PDB file of C-alpha atoms in Angstrom:
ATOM      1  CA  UNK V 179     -79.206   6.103  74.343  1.00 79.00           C
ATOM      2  CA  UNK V 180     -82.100   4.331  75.718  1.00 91.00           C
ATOM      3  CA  UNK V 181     -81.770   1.655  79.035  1.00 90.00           C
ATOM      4  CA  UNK V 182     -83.164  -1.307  76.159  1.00 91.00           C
ATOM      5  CA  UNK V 183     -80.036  -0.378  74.086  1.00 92.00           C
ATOM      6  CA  UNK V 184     -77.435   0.065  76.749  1.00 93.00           C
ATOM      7  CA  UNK V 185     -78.361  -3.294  78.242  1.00 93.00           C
ATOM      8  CA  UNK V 186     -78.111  -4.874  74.770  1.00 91.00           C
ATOM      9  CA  UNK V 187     -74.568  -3.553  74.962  1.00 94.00           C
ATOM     10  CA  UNK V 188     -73.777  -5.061  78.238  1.00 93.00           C
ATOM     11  CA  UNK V 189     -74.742  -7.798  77.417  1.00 92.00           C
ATOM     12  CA  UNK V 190     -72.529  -7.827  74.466  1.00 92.00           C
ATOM     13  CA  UNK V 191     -69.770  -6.453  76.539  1.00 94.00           C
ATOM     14  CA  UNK V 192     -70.110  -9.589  79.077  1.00 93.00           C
ATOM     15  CA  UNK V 193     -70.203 -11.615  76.064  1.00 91.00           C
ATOM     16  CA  UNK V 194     -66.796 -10.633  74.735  1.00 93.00           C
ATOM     17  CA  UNK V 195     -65.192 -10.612  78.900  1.00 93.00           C
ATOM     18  CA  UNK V 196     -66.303 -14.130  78.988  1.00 91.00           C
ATOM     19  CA  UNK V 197     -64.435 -15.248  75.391  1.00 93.00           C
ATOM     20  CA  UNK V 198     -61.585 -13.101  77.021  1.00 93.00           C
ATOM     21  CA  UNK V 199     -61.314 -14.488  80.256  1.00 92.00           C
ATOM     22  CA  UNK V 200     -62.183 -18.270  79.040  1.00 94.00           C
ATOM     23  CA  UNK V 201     -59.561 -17.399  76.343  1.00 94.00           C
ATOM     24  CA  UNK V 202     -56.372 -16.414  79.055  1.00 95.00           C
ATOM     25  CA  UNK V 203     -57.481 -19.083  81.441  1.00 94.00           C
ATOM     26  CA  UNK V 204     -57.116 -21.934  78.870  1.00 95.00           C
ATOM     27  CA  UNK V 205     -53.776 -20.837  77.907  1.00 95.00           C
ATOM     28  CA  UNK V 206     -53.031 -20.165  81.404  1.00 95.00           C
ATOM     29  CA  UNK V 207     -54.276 -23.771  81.984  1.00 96.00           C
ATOM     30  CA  UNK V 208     -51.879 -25.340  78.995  1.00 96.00           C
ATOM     31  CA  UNK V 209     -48.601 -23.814  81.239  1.00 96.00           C
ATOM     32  CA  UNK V 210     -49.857 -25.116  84.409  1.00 96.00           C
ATOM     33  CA  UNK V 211     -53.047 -26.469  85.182  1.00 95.00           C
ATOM     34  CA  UNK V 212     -57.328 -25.728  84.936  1.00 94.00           C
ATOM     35  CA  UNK V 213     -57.038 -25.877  88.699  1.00 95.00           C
ATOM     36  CA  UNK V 214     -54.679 -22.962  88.986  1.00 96.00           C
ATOM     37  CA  UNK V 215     -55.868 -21.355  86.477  1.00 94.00           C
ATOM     38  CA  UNK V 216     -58.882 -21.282  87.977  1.00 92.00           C
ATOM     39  CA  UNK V 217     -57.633 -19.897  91.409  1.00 94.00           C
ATOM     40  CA  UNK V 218     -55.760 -17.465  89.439  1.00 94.00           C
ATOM     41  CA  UNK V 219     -58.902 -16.068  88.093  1.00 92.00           C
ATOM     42  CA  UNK V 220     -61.323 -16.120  90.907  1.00 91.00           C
ATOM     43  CA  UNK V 221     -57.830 -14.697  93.225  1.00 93.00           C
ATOM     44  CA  UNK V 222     -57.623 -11.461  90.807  1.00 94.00           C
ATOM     45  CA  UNK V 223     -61.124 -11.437  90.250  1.00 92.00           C
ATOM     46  CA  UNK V 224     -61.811 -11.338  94.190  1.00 93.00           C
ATOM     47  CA  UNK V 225     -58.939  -8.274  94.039  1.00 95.00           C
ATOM     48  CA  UNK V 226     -60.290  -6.280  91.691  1.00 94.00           C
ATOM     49  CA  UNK V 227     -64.144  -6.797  92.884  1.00 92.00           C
ATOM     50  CA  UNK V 228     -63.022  -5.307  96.279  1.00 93.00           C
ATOM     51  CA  UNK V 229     -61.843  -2.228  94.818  1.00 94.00           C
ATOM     52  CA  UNK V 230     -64.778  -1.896  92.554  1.00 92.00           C
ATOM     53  CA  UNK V 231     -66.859  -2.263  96.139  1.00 91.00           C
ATOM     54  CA  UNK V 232     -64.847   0.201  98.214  1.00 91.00           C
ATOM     55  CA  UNK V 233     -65.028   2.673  95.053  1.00 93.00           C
ATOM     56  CA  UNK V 234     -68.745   2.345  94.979  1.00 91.00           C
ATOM     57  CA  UNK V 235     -69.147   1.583  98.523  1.00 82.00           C
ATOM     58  CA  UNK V 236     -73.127   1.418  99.005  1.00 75.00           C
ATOM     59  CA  UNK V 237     -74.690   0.466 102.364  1.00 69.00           C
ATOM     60  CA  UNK V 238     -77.364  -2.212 101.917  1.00 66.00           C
ATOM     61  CA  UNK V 239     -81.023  -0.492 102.755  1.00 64.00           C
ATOM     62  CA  UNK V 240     -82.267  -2.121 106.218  1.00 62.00           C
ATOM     63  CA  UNK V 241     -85.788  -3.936 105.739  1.00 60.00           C
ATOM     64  CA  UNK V 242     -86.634  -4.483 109.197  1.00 57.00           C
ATOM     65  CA  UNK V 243     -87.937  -8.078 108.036  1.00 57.00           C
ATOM     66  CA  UNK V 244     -86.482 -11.679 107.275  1.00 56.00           C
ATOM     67  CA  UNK V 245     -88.793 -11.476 103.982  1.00 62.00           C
ATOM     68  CA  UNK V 246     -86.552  -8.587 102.791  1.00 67.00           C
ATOM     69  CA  UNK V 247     -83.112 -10.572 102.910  1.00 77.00           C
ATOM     70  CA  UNK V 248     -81.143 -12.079 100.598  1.00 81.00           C
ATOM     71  CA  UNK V 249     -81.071 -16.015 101.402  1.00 84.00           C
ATOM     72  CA  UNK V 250     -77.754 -17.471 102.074  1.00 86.00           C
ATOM     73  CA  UNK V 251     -77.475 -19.474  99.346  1.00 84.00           C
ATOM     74  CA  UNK V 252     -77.847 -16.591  96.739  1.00 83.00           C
ATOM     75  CA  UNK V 253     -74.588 -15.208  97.735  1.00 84.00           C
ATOM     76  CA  UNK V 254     -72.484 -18.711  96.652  1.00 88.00           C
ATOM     77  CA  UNK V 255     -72.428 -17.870  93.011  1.00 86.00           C
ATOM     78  CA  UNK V 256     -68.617 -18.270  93.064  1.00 87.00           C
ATOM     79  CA  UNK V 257     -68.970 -22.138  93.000  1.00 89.00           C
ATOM     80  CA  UNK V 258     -70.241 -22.563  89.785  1.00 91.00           C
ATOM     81  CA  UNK V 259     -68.197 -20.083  88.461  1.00 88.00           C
ATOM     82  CA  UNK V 260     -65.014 -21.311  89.990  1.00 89.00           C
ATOM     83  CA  UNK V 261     -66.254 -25.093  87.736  1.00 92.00           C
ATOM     84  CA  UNK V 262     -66.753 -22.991  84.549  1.00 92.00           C
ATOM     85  CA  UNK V 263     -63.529 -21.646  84.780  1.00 91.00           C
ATOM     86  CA  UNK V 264     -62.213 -24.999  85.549  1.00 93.00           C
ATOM     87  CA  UNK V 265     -64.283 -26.601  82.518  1.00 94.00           C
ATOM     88  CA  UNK V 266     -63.817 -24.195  79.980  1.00 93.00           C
ATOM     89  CA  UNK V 267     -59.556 -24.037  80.027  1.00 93.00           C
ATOM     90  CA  UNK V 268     -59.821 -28.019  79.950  1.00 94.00           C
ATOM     91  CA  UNK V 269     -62.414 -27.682  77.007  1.00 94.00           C
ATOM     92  CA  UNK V 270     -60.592 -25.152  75.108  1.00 94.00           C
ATOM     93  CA  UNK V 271     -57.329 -27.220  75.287  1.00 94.00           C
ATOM     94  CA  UNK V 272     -59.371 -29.691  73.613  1.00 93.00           C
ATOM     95  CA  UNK V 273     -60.296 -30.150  70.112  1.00 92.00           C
ATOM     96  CA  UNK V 274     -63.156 -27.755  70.648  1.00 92.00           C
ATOM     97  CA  UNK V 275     -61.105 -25.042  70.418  1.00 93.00           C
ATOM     98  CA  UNK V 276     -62.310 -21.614  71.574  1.00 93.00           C
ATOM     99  CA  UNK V 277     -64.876 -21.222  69.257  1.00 92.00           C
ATOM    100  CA  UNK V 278     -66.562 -24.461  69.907  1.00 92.00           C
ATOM    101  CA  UNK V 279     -66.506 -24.293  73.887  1.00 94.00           C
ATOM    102  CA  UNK V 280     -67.843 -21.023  73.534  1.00 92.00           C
ATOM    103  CA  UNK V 281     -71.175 -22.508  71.655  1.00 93.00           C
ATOM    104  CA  UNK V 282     -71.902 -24.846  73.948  1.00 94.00           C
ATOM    105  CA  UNK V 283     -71.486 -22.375  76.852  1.00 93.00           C
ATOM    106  CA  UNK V 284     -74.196 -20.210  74.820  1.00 92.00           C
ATOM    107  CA  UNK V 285     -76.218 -22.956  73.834  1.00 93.00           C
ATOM    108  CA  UNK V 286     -76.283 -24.473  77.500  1.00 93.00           C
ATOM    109  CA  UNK V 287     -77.055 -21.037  78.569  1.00 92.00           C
ATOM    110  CA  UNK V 288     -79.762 -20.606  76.708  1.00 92.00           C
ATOM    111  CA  UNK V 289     -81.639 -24.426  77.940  1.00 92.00           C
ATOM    112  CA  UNK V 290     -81.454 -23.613  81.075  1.00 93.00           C
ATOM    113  CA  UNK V 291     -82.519 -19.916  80.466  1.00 92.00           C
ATOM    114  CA  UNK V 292     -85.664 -21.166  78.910  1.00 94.00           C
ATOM    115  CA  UNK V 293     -86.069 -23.629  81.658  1.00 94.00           C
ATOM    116  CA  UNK V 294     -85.661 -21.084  83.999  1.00 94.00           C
ATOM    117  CA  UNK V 295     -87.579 -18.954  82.693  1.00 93.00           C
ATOM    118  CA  UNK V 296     -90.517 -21.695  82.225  1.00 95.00           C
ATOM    119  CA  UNK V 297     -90.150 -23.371  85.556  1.00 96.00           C
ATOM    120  CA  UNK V 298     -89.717 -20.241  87.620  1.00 95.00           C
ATOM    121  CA  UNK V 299     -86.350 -21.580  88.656  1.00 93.00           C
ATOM    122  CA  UNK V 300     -84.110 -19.578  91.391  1.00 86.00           C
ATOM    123  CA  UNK V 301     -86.845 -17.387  92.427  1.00 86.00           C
ATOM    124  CA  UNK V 302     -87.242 -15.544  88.955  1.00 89.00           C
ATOM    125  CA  UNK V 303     -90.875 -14.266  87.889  1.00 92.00           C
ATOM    126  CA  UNK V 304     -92.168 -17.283  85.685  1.00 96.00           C
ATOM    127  CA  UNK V 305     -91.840 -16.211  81.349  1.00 95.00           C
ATOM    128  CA  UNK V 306     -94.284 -18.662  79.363  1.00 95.00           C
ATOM    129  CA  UNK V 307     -91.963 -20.050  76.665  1.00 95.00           C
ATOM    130  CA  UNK V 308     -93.188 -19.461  73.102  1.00 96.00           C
ATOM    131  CA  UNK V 309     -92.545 -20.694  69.595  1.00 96.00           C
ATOM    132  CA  UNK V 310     -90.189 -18.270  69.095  1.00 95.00           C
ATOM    133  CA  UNK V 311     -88.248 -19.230  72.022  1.00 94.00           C
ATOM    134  CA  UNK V 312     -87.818 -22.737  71.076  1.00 94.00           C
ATOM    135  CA  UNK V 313     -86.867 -21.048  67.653  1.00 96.00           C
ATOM    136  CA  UNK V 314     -84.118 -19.230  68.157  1.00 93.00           C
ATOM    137  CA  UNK V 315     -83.293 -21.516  70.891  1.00 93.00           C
ATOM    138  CA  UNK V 316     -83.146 -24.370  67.928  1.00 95.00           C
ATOM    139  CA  UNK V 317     -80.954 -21.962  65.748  1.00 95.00           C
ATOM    140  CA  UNK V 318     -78.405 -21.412  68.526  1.00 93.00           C
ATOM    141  CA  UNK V 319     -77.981 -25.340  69.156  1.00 94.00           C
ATOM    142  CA  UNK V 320     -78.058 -25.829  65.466  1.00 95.00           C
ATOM    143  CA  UNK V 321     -75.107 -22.677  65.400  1.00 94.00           C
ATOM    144  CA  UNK V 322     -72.871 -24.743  68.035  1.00 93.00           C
ATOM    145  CA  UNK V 323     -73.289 -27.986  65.788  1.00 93.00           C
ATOM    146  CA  UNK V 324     -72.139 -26.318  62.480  1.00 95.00           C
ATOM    147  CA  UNK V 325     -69.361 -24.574  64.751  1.00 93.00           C
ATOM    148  CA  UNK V 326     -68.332 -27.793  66.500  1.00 92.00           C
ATOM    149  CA  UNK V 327     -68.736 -30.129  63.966  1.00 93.00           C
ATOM    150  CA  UNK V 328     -67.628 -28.074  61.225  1.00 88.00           C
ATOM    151  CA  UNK V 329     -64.042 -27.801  62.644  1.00 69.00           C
ATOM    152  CA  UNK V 330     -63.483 -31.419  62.321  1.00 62.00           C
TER     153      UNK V 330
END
């Protein structure tokens, strides 16, 4: 199987986890609240991320340079992720449902991807956006619509 193709399926993979986990934490949210469910998440997640590390225990390579380091800020990723939880279990419980919380995650994934991508943003390599882009970009907003606003 080549790298392209077992990214692809990742990706896929990380898709699904994310439905998953946005799918427990909402109900988990309905029997207490999106604040503990939250905790309850990023608590097990924490767990089960430090005995992922100490099974793959890898020593970061020494640079010998300040250019070479990760800057602090990098390494807070947990924040944002700790407000999706949050978000998403009060947004499922809502009349979104699953399937329409999930299409608005995508589709504000993929504005801010392009932005990103465009503007450089958080240190990635600049991507010139392209017809295409705004495309399928325009078909995945247009997706969450029918999705959302087909439910009701």
């Amino acid at each position: 199987m080549t790298r392209r193709a077992v990214d692809w399926l990742l990706a896929l993979a990380g898709g699904v986890l994310l439905t998953l986990m946005t799918s427990s934490n909402a109900v988990l949210a309905r029997h207490t609240d999106a604040v503990y469910a939250s905790w309850a998440a990023h608590g097990l997640g924490a767990l089960v991320a430090l005995v992922l590390v100490l099974a793959v225990r890898r020593t970061p390579k020494p640079s010998g340079d300040d250019e070479g380091r990760t800057p602090f800020w990098y390494h807070l990723g947990g924040i944002p992720g700790a407000f999706v939880v949050i978000i998403s279990a009060v947004a499922v419980n809502s009349e979104l449902a699953l399937g329409g919380t999930v299409a608005l995650m995508l589709a504000g994934q993929i504005v801010f991807g392009t932005v990103s991508d465009h503007l450089g943003l958080l240190r990635i390599p600049k991507r010139r956006v392209t017809a295409t882009d705004l495309l399928v970009a325009g078909c995945v907003l247009a997706g969450s619509a029918l999705i959302v606003l087909g439910g009701a």
